[in-house]
Short mmCIF file of C-alpha atoms in Angstrom, two decimals:
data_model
loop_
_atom_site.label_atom_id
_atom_site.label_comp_id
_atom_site.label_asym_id
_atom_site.label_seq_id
_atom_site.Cartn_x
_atom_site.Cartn_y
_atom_site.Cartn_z
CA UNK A 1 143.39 6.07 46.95
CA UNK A 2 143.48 6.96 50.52
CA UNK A 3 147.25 7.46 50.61
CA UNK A 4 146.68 10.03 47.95
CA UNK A 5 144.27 11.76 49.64
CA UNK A 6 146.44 12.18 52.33
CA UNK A 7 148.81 13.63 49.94
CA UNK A 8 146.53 16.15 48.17
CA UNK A 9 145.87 17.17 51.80
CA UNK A 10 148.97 18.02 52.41
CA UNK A 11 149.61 19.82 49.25
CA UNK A 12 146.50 21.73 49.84
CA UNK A 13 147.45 22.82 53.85
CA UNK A 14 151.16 23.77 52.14
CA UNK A 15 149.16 25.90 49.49
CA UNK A 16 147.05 27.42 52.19
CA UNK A 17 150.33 28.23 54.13
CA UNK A 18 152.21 29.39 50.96
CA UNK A 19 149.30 31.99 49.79
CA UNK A 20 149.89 34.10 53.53
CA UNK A 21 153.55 34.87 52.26
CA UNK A 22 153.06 35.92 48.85
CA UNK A 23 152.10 39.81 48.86
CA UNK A 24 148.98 40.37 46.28
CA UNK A 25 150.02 41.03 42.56
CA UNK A 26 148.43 44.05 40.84
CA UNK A 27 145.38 42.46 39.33
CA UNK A 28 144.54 40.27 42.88
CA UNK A 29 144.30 44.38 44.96
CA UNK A 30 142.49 45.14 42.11
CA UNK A 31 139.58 42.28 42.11
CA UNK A 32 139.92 43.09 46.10
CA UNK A 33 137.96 45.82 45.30
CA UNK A 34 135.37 44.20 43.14
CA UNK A 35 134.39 41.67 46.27
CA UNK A 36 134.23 45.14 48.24
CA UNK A 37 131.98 46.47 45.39
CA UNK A 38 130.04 43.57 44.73
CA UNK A 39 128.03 43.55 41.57
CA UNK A 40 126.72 41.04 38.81
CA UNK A 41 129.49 42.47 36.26
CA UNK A 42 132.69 44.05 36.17
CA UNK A 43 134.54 45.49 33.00
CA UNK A 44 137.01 43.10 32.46
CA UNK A 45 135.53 40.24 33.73
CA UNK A 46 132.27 38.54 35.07
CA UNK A 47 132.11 38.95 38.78
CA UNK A 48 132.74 35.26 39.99
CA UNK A 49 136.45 35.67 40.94
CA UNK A 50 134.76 38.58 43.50
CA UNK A 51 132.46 35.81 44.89
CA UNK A 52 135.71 33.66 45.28
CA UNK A 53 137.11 36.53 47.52
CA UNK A 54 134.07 37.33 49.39
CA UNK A 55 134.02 33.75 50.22
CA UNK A 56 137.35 33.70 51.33
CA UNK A 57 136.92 36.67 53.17
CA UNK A 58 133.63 35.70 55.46
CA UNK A 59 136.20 33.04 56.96
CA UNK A 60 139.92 34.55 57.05
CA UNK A 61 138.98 38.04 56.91
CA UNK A 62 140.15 41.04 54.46
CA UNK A 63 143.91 39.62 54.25
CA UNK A 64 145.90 37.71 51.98
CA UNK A 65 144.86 34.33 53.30
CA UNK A 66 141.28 35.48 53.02
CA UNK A 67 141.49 36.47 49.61
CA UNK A 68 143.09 34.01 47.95
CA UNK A 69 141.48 30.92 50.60
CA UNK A 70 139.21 30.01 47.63
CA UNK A 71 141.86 29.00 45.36
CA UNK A 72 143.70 25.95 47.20
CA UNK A 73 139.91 25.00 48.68
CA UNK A 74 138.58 24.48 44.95
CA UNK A 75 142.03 23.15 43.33
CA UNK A 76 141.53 20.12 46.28
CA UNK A 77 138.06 19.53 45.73
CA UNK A 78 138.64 19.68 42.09
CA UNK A 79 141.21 17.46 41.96
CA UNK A 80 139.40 14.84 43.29
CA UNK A 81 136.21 15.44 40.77
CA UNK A 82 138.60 15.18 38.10
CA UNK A 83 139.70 11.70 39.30
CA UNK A 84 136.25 10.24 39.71
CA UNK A 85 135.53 11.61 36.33
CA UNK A 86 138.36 9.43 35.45
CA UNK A 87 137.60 6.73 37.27
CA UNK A 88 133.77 6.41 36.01
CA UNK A 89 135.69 6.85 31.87
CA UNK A 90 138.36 4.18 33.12
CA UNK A 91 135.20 1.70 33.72
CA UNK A 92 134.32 1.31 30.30
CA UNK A 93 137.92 1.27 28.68
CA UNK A 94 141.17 -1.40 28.63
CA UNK A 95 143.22 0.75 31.09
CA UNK A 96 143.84 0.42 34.67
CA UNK A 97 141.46 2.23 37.02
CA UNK A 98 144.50 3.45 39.47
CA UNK A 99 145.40 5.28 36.19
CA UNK A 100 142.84 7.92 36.92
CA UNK A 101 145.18 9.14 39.36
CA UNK A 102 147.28 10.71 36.96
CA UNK A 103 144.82 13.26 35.88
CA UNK A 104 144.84 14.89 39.42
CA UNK A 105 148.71 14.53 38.96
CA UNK A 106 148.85 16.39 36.07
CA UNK A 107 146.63 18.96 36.34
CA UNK A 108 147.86 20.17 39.52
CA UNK A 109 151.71 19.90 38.16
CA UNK A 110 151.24 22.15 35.50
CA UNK A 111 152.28 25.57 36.21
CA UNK A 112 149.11 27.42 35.40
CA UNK A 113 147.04 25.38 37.97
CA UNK A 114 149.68 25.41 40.42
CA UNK A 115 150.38 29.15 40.65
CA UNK A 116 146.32 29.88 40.13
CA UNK A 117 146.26 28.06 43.53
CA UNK A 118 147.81 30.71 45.14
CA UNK A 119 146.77 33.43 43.03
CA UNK A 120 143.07 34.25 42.57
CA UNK A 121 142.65 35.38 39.23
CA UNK A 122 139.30 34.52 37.01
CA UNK A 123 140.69 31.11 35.86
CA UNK A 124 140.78 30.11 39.42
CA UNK A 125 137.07 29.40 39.72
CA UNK A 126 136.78 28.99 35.52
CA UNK A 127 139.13 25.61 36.10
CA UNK A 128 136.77 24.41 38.82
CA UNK A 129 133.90 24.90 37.10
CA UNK A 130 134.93 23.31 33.68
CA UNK A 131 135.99 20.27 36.27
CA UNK A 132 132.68 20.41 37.35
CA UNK A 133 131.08 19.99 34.02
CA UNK A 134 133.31 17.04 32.94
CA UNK A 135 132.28 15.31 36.25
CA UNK A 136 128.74 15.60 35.58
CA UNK A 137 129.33 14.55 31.83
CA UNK A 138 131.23 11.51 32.55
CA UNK A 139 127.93 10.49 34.97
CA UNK A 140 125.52 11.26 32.04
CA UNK A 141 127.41 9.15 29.81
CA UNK A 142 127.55 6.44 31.94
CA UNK A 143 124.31 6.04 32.39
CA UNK A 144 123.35 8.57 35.47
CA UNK A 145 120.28 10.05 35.99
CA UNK A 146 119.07 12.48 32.75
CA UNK A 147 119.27 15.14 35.82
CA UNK A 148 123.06 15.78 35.84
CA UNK A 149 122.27 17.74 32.91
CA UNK A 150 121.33 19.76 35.22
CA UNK A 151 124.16 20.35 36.67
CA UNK A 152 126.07 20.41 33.46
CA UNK A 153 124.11 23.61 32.56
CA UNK A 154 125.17 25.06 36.39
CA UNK A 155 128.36 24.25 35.79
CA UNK A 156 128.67 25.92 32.38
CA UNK A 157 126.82 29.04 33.55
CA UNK A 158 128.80 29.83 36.52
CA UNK A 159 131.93 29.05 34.17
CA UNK A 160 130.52 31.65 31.90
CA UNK A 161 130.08 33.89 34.85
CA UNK A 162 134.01 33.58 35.80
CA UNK A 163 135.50 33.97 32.53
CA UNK A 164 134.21 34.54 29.43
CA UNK A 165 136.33 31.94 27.32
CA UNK A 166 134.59 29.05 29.30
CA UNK A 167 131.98 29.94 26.45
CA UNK A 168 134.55 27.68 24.25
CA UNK A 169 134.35 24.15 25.93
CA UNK A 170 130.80 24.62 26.40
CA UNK A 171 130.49 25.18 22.11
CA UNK A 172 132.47 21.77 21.87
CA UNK A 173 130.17 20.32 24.21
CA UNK A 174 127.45 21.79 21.32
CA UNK A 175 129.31 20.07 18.63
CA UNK A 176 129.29 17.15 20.13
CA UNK A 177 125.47 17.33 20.76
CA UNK A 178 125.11 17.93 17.16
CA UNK A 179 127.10 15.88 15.30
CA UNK A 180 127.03 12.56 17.03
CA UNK A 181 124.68 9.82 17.34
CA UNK A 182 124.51 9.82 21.14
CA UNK A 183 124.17 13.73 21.07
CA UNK A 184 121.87 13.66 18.71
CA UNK A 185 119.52 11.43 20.78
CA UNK A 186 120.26 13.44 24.06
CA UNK A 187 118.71 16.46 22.13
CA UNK A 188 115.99 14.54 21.81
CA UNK A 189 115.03 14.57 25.15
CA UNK A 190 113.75 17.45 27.61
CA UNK A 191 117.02 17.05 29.73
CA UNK A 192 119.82 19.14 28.03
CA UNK A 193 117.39 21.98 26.92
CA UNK A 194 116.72 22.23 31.29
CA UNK A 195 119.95 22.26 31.56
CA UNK A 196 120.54 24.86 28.64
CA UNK A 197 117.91 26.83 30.97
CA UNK A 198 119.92 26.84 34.22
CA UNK A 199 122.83 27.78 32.53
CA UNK A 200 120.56 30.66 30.89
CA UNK A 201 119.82 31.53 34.05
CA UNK A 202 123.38 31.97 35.62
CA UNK A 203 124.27 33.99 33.38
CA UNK A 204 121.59 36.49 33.38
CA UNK A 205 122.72 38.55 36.07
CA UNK A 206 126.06 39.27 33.72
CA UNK A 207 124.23 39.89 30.70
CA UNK A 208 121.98 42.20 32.02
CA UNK A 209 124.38 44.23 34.42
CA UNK A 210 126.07 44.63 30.31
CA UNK A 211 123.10 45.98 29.28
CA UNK A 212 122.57 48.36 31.79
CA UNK A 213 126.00 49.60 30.88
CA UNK A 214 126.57 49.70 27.05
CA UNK A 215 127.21 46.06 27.08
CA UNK A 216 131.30 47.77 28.06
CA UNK A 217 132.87 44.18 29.65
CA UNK A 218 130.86 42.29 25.96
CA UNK A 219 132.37 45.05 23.82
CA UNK A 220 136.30 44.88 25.63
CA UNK A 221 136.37 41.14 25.59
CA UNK A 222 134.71 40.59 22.55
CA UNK A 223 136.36 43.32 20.32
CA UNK A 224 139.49 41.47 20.18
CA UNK A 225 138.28 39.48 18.01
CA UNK A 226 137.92 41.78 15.62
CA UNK A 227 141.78 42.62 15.80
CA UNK A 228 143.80 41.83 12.51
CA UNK A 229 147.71 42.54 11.99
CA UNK A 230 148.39 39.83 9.74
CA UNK A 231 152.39 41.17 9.38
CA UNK A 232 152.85 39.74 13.18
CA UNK A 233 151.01 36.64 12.69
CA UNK A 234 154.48 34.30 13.52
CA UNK A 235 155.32 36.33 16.57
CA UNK A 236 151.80 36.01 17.50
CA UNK A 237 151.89 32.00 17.11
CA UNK A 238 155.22 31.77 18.53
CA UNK A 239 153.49 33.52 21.90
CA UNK A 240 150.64 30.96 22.12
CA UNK A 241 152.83 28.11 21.41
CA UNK A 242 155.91 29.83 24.15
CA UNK A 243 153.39 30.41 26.48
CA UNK A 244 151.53 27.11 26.74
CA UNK A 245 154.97 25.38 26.50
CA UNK A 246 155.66 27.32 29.70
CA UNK A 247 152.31 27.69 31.30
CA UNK A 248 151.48 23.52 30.85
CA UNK A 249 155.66 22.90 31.54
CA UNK A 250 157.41 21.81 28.74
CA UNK A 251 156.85 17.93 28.79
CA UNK A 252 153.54 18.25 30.36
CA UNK A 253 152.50 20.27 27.10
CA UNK A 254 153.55 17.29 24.90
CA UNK A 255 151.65 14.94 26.91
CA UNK A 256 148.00 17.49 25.88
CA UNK A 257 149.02 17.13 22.29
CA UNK A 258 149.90 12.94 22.88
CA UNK A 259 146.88 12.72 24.05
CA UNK A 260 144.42 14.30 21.39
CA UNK A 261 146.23 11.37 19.25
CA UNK A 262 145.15 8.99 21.54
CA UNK A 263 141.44 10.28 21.69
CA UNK A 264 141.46 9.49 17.91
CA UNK A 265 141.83 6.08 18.51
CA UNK A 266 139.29 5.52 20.87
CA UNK A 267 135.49 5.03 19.83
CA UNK A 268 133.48 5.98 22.68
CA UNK A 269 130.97 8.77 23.10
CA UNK A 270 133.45 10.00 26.15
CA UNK A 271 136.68 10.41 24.21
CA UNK A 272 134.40 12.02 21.33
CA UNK A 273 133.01 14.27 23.22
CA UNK A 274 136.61 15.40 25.13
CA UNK A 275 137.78 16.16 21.18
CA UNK A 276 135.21 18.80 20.94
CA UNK A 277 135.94 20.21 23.75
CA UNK A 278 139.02 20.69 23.32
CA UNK A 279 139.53 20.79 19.43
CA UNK A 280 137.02 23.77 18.87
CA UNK A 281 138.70 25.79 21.17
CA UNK A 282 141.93 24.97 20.30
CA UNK A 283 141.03 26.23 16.71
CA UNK A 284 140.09 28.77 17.46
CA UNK A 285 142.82 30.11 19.61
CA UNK A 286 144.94 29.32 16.66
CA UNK A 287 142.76 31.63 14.23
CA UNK A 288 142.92 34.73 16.63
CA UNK A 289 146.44 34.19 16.79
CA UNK A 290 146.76 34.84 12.93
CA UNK A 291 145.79 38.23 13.72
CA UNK A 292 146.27 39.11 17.43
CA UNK A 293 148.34 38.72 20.55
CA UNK A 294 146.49 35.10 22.64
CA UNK A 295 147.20 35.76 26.21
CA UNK A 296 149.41 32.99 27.95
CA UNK A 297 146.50 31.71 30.13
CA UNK A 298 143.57 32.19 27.93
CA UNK A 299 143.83 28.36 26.71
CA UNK A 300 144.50 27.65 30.64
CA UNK A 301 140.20 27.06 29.97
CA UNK A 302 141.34 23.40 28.08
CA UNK A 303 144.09 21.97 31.08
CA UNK A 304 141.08 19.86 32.82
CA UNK A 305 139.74 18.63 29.60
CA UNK A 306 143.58 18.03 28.84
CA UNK A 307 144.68 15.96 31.90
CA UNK A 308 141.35 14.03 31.98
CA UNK A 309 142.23 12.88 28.31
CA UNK A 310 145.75 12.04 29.84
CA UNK A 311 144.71 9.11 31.21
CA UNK A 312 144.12 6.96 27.37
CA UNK A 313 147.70 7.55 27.33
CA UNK A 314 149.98 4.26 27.54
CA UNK A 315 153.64 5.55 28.32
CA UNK A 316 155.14 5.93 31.82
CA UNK A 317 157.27 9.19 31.23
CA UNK A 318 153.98 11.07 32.17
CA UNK A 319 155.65 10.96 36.03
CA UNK A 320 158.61 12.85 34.67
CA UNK A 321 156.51 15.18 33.03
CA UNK A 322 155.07 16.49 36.18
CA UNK A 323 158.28 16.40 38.47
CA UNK A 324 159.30 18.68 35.97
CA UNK A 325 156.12 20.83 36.32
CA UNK A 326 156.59 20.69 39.72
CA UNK A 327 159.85 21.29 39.80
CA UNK A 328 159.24 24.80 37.81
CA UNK A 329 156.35 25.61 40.48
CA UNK A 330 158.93 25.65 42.92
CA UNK A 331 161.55 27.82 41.07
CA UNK A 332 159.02 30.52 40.51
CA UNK A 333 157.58 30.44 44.03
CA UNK A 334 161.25 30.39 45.47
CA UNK A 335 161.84 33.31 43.39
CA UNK A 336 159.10 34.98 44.94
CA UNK A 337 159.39 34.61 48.39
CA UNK A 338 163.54 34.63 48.72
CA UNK A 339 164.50 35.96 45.20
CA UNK A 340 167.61 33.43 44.91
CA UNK A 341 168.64 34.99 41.73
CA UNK A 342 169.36 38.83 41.64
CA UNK A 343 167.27 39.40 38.11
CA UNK A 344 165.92 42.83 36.32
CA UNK A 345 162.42 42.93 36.63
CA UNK A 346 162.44 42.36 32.78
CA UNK A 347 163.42 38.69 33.39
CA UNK A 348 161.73 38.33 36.55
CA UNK A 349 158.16 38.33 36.54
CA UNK A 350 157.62 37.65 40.38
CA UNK A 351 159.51 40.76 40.91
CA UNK A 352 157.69 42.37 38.40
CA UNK A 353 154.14 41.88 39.91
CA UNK A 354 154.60 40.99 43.82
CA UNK A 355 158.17 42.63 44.51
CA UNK A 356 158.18 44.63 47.52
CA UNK A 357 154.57 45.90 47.71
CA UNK A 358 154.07 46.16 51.56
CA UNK A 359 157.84 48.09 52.25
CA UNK A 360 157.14 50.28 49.71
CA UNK A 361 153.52 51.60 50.60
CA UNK A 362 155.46 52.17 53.86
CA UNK A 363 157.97 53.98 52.48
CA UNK A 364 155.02 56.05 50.38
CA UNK A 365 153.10 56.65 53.85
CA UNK A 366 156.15 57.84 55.35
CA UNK A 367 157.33 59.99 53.08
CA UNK A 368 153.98 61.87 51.71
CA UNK A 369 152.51 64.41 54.46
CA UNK A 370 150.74 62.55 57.41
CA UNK A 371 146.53 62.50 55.90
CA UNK A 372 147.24 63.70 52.67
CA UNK A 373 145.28 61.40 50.04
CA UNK A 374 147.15 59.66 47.53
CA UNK A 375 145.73 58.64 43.91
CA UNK A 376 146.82 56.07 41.53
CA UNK A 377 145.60 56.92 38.03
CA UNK A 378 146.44 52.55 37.21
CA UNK A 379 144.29 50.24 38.96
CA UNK A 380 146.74 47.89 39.84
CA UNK A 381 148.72 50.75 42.38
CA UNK A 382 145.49 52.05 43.26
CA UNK A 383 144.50 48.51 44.49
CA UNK A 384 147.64 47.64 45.89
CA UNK A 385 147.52 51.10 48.34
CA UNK A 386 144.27 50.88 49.25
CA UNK A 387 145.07 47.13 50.52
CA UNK A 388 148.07 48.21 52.30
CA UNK A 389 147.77 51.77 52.77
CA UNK A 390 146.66 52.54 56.87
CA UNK A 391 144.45 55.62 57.55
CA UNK A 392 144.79 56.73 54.21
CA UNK A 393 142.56 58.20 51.32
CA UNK A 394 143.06 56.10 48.48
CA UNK A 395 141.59 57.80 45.38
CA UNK A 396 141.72 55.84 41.57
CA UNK A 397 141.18 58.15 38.72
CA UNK A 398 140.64 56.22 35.66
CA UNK A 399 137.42 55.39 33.33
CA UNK A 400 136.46 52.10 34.47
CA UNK A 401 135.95 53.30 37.62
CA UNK A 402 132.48 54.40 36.71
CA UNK A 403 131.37 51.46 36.96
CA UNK A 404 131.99 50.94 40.51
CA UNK A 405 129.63 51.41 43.32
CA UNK A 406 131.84 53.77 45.33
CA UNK A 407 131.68 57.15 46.27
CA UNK A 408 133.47 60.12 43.71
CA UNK A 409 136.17 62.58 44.15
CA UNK A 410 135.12 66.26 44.58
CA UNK A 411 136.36 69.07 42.43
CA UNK A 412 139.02 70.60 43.11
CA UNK A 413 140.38 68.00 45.67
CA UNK A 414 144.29 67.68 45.98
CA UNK A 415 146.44 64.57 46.56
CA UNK A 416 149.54 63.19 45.76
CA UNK A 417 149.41 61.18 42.87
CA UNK A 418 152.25 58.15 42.22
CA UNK A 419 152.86 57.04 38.73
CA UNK A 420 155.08 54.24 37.21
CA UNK A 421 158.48 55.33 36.09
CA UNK A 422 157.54 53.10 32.98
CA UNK A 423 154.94 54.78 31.85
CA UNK A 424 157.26 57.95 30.32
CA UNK A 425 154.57 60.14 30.30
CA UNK A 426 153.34 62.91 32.32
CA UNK A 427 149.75 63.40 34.40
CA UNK A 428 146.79 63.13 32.30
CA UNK A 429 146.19 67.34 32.10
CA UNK A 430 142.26 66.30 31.60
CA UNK A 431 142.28 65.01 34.77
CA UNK A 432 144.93 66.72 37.19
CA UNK A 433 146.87 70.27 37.96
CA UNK A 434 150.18 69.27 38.94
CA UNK A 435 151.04 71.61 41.99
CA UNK A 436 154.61 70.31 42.79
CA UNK A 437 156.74 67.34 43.20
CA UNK A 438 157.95 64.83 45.52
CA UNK A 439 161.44 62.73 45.08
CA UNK A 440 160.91 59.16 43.50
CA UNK A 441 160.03 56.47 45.27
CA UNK A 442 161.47 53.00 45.08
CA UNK A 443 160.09 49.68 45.31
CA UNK A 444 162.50 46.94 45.81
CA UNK A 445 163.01 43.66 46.89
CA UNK A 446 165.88 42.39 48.56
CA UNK A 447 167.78 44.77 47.05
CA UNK A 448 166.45 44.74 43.30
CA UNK A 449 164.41 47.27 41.76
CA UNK A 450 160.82 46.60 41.00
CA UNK A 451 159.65 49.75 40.18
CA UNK A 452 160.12 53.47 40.52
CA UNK A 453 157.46 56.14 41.00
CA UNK A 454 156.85 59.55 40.36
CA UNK A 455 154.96 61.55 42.85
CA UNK A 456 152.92 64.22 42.03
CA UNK A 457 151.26 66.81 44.35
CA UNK A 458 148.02 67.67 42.22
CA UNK A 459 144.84 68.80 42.36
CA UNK A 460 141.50 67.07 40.50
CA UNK A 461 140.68 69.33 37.51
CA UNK A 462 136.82 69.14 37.31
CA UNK A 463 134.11 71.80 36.23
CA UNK A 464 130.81 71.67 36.54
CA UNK A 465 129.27 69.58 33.73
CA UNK A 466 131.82 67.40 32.95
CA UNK A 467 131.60 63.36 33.63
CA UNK A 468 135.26 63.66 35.36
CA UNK A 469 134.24 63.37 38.49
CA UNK A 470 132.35 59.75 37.63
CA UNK A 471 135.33 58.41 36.70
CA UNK A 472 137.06 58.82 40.37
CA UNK A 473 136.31 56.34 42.92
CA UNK A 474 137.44 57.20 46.68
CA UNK A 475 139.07 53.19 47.69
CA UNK A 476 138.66 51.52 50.95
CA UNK A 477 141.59 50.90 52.67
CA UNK A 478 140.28 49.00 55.63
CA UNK A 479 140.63 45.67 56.51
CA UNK A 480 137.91 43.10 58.16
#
């Protein structure tokens, strides 16, 4: 045990090295501004991933490192939760204890979890978390103390307050109350309604920052569920099954589903309770995808529940499985960092999302007028120049922005505004007069083309009355 310690060490300092290189994709500048605008609710998302941040920040400051410290800090101390949880489910079964090893192993091979180690996105602190409440589980139904309910309820309330779909696991955890014997006896008791109470209490803060604003992060998240184009339901499946295929790794993936076989076979309240978890959400997953597009990492939620179940399974190939997983970790973050193979930013996603961020808001800051502002009218660019952007007025223009605690535009007030060459449309005439043009801008990486941009010399177009000027937001672009 100690010699793997040593190794998940390691792996963690490497991580901690690796996440200073990587520049920060889109949607990490973007929740960079959320942990500058702290709040208890965001549009897209519940606010934890900006607690991750601002944690990261208090100790490495407002770079890279400090923003994404959280991530290889809570895969480590997750990892070794998971194993204990393991461990204490080993104890009562026909398997070998060291075996509880190879849920660490896996969980950290697959893609998903290695990648979310270096990039902090909402399913960094949602994988913790759902660690968190299988560890206190597998004490409960050992025979713990009644209060690691307690702690089950913390755990699913401040999963709830990362990401929404932690709801899911938490609803098998339901079943299971309901429709087994031990569950049944549990409810019984005072101890899972206290810890139905903390977990009430968690997510409060979320529920009533969603009230105070038209319930707008409830009504994006939750109205896809209401989406139906039943004429696309194969291309739909074929997404959810490509993208856990790629996501897990490819042999990693089999080992989930071997393992759901396995829980079958196995009587205890443990294993039962694992199929709920995992079964409930897997259905439905499958149901929205018989009418709508499943995001690649939405079912990223199920991967501890997944590689804790590993464990009941017998064969040996499970080794291969990760080197393989690993093996794709380290293609991807190669790509990244020295872009080995010269591929279109169709193929290449790394390119796509981190290519060539810091050269080219150097190359925007040098070619724009010296203290001229410059406004993104996408979220993404507007995050990624007001992270790398020095001395300059960053404004965003765009409707969530309302929802932010920073200040607003004024009317009238002129910029240059940079737009995706992708987009193929022109300057939202609600929002802007376009006063002249600039030559395109490139972004690149070694090379290859990320990205071009349009750049716009415009002015806001506000009068008085209208709500256009609450859906600006003037960025920081300071650092700690």
């Amino acid at each position: 045990m100690w010699g793997w310690l040593i190794v998940l060490g390691l792996v963690t300092f490497l991580r901690l090295v690796l996440v200073s290189w990587l520049p920060l994709s889109p949607d990490e500048a973007y929740y960079r501004l959320w942990a500058l605008a702290p709040a208890a609710g965001y549009l897209d998302h519940p606010p934890m991933v900006a607690l991750w941040m601002r944690i990261g920040m208090f100790f490495a400051g407002d770079t890279a490192e400090g923003l994404r410290l959280m991530g290889p800090v809570s895969a480590a101390v997750g990892t070794v939760l998971l194993v204990k949880a393991a461990q204490i489910w080993l104890s009562f079964q026909q398997f070998p204890a060291k075996k509880a090893l190879e849920s660490g192993i896996v969980l950290n091979s697959t893609l998903a979890v290695g990648l979310g180690t270096l990039l902090m996105t909402p399913d960094t602190p949602l994988v913790f978390f759902m660690v968190l409440l299988l560890w206190s589980m597998s004490h409960l139904l050992s025979g713990a103390h009644p209060a690691f309910w307690l702690l089950a309820g913390l755990s699913a309330g401040l999963g709830f307050d990362s990401k929404y779909t932690a709801l899911l696991p938490v609803a098998g955890l339901g079943v299971w109350l309901l429709v087994t014997r031990e569950g049944r006896q549990w409810l019984r008791t005072l101890w899972p309604w206290l810890g139905l109470s903390v977990a009430g209490v968690c997510i409060a803060p979320v529920v009533m920052w969603n009230a105070a604003h038209h319930w707008a992060s409830f009504l994006k998240q939750g109205g896809r569920a209401g989406d139906w184009q039943p004429a696309r339901m194969l291309t739909f499946m074929g997404e959810l099954l490509g993208g856990q295929i790629g996501l897990a790794s490819p042999f990693i993936f089999v080992l989930f589903i071997v393992a759901i076989r396995y829980l079958f076979r196995l009587r205890d309240s443990f294993a039962q309770l694992l199929l709920c978890m995992i079964l409930l959400p897997m259905a439905v997953f499958v149901q929205h995808a018989t009418g709508a597009r499943v995001q690649a990492n939405w079912p990223v939620v199920l991967y501890p529940a997944f590689a804790l179940s590993v464990v009941c399974v017998p064969y040996r190939w499970w080794k291969a499985a990760c080197i393989l997983g690993v093996a794709m970790f380290v293609v991807v973050v190669g790509q990244a960092l020295w872009s080995p193979a010269r591929l279109s930013p169709h193929f290449d996603m790394t390119l796509r999302q981190m290519g060539g961020w810091p050269a080219f808001v150097r190359n925007v800051e040098n070619q724009i007028p010296a203290h001229a502002m410059l406004i993104a009218d996408e979220y993404g660019l507007a995050g990624e120049l007001s992270f790398y952007a020095q001395n300059r007025q960053v404004l965003a223009v765009e409707p969530r922005w309302q929802f932010f605690a920073f200040p607003h535009s004024t009317c009238g007030a002129e910029g240059y505004l940079l737009r995706s060459r992708r987009r193929h449309d022109l300057p939202d005439p609600a929002f802007f007069d376009v006063i002249g043009q600039l030559p395109d801008i490139l972004r690149s990486r070694r090379g290859v083309v990320a990205d071009s941009y349009a750049v716009y010399r415009v002015r806001l177009r506000c009068t008085e009355g209208t709500a256009i000027l609450e859906e600006t937001a003037l960025l920081p672009s300071y650092r700690y």
